[in-house]
mmCIF file of C-alpha atoms in Angstrom:
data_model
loop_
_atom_site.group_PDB
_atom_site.id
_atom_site.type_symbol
_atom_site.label_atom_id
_atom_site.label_comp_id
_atom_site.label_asym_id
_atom_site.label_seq_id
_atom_site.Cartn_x
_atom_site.Cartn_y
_atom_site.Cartn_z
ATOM 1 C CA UNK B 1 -224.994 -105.080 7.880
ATOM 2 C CA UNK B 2 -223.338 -108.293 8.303
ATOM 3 C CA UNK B 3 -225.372 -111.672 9.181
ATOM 4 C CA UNK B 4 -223.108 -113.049 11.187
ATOM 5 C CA UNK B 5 -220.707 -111.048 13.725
ATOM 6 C CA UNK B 6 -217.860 -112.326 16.308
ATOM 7 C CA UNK B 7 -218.451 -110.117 19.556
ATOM 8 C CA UNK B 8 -214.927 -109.383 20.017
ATOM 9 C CA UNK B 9 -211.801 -108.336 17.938
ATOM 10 C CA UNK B 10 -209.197 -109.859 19.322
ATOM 11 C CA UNK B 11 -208.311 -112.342 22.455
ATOM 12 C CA UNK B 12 -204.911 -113.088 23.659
ATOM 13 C CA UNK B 13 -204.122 -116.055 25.678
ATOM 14 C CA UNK B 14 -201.260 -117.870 26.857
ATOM 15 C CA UNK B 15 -200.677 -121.668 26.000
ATOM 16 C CA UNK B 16 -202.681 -124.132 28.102
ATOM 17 C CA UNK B 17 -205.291 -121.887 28.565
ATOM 18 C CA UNK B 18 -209.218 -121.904 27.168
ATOM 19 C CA UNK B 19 -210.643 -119.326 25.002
ATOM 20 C CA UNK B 20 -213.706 -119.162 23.746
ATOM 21 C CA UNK B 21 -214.987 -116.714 20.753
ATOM 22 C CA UNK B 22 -218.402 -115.791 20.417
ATOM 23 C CA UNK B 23 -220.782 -115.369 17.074
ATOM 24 C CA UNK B 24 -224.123 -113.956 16.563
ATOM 25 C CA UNK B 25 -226.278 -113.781 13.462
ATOM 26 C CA UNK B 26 -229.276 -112.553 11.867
ATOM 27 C CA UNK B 27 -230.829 -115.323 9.984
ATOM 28 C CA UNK B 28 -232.302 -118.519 10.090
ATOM 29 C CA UNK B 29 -230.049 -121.023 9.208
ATOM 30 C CA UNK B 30 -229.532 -124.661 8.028
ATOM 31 C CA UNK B 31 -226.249 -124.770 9.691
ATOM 32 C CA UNK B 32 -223.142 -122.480 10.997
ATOM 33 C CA UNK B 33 -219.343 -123.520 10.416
ATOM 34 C CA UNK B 34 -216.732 -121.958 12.221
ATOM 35 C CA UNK B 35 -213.545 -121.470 9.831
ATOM 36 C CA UNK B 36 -210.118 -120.279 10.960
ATOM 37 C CA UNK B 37 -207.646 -118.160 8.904
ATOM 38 C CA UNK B 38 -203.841 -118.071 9.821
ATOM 39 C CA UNK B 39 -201.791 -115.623 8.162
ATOM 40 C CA UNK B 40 -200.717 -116.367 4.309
ATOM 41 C CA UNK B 41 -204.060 -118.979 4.196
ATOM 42 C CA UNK B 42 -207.191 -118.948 3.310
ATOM 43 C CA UNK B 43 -209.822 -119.818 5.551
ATOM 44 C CA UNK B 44 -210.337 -123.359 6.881
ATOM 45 C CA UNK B 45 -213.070 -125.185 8.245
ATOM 46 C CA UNK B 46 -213.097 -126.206 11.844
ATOM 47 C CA UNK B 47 -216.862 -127.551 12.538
ATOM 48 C CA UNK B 48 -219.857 -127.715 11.126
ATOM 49 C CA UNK B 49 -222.728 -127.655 13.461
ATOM 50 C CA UNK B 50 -226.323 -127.957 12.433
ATOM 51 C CA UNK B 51 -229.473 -125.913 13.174
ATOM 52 C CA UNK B 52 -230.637 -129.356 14.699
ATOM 53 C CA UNK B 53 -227.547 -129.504 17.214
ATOM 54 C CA UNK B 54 -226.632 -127.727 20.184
ATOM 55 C CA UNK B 55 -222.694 -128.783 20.745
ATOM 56 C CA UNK B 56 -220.764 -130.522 18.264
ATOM 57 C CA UNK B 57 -216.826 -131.058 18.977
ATOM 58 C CA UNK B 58 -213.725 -131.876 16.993
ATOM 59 C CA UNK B 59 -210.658 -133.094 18.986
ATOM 60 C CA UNK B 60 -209.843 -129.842 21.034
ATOM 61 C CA UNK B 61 -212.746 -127.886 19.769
ATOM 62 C CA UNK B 62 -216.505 -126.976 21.099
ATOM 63 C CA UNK B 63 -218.697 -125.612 18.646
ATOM 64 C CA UNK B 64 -222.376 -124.661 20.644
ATOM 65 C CA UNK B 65 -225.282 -123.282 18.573
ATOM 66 C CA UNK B 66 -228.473 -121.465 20.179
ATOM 67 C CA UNK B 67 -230.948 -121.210 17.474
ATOM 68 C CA UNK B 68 -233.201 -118.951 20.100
ATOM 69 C CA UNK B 69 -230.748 -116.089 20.907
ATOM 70 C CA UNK B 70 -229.334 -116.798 17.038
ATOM 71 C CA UNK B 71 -226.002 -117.401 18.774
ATOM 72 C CA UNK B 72 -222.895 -119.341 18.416
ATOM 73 C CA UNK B 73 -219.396 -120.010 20.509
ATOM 74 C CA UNK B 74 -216.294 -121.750 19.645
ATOM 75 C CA UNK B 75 -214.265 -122.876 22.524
ATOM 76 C CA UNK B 76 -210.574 -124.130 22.345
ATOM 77 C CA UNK B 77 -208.914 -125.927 25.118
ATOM 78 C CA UNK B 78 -205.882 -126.331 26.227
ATOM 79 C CA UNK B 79 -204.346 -123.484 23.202
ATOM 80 C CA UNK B 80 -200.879 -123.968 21.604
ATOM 81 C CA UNK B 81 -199.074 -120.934 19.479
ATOM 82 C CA UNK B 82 -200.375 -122.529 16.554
ATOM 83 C CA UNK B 83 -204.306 -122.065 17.177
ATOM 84 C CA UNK B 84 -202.922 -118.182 16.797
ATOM 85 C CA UNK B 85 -205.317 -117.243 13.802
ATOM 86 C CA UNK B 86 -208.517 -115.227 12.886
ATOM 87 C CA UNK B 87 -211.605 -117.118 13.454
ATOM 88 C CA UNK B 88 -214.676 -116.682 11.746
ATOM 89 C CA UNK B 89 -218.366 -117.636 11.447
ATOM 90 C CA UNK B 90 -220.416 -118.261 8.779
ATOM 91 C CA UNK B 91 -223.779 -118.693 7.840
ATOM 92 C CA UNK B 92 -225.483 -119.902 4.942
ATOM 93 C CA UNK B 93 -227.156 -117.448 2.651
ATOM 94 C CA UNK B 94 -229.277 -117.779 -0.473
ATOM 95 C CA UNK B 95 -230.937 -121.257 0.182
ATOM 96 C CA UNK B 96 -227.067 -122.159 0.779
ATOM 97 C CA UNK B 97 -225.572 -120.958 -2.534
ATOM 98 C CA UNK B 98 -222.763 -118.727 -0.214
ATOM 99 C CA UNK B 99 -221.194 -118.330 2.961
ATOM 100 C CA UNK B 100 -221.634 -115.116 4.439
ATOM 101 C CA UNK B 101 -218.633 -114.480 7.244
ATOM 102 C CA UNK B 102 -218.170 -112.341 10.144
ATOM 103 C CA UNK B 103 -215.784 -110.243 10.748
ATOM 104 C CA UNK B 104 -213.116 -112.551 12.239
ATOM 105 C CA UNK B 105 -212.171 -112.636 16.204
ATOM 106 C CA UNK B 106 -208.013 -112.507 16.468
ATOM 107 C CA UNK B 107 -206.956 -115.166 18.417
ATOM 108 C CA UNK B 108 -203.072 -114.736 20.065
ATOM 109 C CA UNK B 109 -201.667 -117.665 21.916
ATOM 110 C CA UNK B 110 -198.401 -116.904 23.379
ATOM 111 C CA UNK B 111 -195.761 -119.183 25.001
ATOM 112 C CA UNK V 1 -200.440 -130.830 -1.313
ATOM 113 C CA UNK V 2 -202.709 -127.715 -2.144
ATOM 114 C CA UNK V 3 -206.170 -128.952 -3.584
ATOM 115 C CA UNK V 4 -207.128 -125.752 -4.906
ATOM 116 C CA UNK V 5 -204.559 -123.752 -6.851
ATOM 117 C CA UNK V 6 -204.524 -120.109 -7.317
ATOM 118 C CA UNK V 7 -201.897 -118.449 -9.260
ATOM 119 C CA UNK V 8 -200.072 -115.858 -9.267
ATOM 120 C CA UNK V 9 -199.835 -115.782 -5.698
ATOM 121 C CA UNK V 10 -199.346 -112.014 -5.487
ATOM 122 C CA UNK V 11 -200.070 -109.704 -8.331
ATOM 123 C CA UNK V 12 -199.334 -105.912 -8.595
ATOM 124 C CA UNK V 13 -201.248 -104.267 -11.410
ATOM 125 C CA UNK V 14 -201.287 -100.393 -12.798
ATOM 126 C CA UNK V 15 -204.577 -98.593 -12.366
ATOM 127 C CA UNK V 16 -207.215 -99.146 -16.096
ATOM 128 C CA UNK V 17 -205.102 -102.648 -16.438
ATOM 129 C CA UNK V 18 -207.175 -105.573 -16.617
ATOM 130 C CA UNK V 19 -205.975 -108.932 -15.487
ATOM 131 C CA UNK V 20 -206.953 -112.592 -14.799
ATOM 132 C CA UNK V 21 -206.355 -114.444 -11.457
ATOM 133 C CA UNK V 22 -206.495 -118.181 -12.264
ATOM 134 C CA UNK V 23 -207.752 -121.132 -10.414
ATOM 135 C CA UNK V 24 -208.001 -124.591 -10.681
ATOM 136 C CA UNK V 25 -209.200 -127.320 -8.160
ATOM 137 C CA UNK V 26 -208.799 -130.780 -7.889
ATOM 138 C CA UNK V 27 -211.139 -132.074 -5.336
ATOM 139 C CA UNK V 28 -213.663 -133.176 -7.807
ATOM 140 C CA UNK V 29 -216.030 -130.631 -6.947
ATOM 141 C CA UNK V 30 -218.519 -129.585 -8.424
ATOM 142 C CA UNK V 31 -219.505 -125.589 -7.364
ATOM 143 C CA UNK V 32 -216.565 -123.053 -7.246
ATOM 144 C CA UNK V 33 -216.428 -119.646 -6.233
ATOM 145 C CA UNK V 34 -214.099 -116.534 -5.511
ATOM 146 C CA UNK V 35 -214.627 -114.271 -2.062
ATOM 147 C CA UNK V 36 -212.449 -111.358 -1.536
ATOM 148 C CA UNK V 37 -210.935 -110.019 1.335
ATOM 149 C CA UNK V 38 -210.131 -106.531 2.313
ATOM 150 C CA UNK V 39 -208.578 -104.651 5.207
ATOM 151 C CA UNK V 40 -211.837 -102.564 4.854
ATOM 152 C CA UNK V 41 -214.124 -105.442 4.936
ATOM 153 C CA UNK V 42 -214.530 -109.309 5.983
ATOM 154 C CA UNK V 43 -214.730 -112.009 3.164
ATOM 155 C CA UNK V 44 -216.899 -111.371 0.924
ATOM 156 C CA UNK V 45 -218.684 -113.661 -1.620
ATOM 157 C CA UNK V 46 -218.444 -112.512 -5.087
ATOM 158 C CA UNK V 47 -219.991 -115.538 -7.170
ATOM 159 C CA UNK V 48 -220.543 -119.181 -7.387
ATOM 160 C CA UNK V 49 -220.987 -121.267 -10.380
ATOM 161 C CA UNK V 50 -222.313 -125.004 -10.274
ATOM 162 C CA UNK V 51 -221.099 -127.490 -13.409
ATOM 163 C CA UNK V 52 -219.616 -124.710 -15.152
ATOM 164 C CA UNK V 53 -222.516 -122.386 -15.106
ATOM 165 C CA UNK V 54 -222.815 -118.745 -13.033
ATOM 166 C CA UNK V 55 -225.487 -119.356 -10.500
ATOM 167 C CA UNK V 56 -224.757 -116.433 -7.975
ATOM 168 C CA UNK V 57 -223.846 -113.000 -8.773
ATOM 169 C CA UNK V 58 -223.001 -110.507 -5.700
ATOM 170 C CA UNK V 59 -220.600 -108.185 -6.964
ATOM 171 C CA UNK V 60 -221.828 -105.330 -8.691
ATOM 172 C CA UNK V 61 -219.327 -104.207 -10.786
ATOM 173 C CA UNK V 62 -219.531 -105.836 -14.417
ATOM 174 C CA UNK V 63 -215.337 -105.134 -14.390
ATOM 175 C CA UNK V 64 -215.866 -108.621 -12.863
ATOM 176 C CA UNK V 65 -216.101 -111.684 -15.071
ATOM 177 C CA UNK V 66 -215.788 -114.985 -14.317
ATOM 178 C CA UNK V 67 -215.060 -117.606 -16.772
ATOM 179 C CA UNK V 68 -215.110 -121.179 -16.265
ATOM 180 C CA UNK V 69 -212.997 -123.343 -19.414
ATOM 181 C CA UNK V 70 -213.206 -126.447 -17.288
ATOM 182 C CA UNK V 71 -215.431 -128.334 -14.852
ATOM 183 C CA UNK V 72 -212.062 -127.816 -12.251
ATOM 184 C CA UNK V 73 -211.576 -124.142 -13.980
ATOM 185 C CA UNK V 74 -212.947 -120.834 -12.139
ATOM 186 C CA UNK V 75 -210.778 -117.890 -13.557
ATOM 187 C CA UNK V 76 -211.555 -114.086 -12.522
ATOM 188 C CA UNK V 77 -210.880 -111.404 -15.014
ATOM 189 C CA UNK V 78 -210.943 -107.587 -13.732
ATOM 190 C CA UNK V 79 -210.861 -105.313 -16.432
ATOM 191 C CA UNK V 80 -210.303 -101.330 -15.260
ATOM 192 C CA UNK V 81 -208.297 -102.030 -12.811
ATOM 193 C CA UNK V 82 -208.723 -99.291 -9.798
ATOM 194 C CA UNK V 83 -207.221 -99.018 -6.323
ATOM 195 C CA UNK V 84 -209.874 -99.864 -4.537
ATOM 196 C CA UNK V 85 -209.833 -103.828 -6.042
ATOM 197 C CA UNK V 86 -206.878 -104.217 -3.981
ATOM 198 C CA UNK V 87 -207.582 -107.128 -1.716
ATOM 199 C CA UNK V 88 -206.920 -110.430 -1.256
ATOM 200 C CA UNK V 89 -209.418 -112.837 -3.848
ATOM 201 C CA UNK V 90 -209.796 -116.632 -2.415
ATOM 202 C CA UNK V 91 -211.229 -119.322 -4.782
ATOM 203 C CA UNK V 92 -213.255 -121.992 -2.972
ATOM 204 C CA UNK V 93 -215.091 -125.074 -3.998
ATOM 205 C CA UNK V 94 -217.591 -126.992 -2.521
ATOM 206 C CA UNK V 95 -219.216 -130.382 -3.098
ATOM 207 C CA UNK V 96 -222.262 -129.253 -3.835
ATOM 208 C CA UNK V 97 -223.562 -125.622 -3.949
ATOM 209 C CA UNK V 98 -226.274 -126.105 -0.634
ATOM 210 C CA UNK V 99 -226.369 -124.960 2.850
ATOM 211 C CA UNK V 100 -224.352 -127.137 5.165
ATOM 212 C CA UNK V 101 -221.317 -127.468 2.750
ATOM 213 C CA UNK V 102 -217.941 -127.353 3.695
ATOM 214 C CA UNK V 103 -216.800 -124.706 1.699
ATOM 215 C CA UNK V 104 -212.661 -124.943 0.582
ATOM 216 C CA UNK V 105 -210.737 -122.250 0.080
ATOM 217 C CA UNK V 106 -207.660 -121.135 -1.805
ATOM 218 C CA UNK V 107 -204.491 -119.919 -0.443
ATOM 219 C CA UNK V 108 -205.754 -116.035 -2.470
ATOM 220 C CA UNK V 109 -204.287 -114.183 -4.526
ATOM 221 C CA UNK V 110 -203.167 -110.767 -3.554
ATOM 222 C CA UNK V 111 -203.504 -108.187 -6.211
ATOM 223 C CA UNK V 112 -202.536 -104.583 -5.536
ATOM 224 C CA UNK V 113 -203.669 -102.388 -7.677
ATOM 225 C CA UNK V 114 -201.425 -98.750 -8.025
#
């Protein structure tokens, strides 16, 4: 079974608009990083939050960590077509040595 | 300007075939690995390797070989090819090879294998 899961498969939204996308997992961790995918890419980072921290944010992005429930969100405001992309969570597994991903929460943002 | 270059960017191979999917970073890292993507399941981590030595092993298949010529050099050779390696494989590199890394990835290569 996977250590980290997003709770949903896919989320549409229209520009302007919030979404938020949701991650749990099954370890303890030293930190979780939320990575996005678009299509023809590979995966790229979009925070880094440690087990220490409960919100970090980067420009139009919330990251929130709850080390009791072993939970994780990602929140994006105000969307534009171009946040359209699979999101992920990761964990850290093997003292670190790898990143262990979910299974990606499909974000649409349409005009 | 890509940091991390994988080549060839798609790759269609005949099943028993063995081939080599190349990669090369330039981020002055020093841990690389490959992941590979399926439609059947998430990214997956296949190995890592820190200074030019195999550190992490996850993929059970010994058709799967690494080989690292250069401290910026992580090439994948898959020998037997078989349908079910079909996927997309991502190179990454990190920094270091420790929790809390920001992990960069590839642009993949896409092998299909019929």
């Amino acid at each position: 079974s996977q250590l980290a899961e997003e709770n949903l498969w896919a989320l549409s939204v229209h520009e302007g608009e919030s979404v938020t996308v949701n991650c749990s997992y099954k370890t303890s961790i030293t930190a979780l990083q939320w990575y996005r995918q678009k299509s023809g890419e590979g995966p790229a980072q979009l925070i880094l939050i440690r087990s220490n921290e409960r919100e970090k944010r980067n420009g139009r992005l919330r990251a929130t960590l709850d080390t009791s429930s072993q939970s994780s969100s990602l929140s994006i405001t105000a969307t534009r077509c171009e946040d359209t992309a699979v999101y992920f969570c990761a964990t850290d597994a093997w003292g670190g040595r790898a990143l262990i991903f979910g299974t990606g929460t499909t974000v649409s943002v349409s005009p | 300007d890509p940091k991390i270059i994988q080549k060839p960017k798609y790759l269609v191979a005949v099943t028993g075939s063995e081939k080599i999917l190349i990669c090369e970073q330039y981020l002055g890292h020093n841990a690389m690995y490959w992941y590979r993507q399926s439609a059947k399941k998430p990214l997956e981590f296949m190995f890592s390797y820190s200074y030019q030595k195999l550190m992490d092993n996850q993929t059970a298949s010994s058709r799967f070989q690494p080989q690292s010529s250069k401290k910026n050099h992580l090439d994948l050779q898959i020998t037997a090819l078989k349908p079910d390696d079909s996927a997309t494989y991502f190179c990454a590199s990190s920094q270091e090879r420790q929790g809390g890394t920001e992990v960069f990835f590839g642009k993949g290569t896409r092998l299909t294998v019929v």
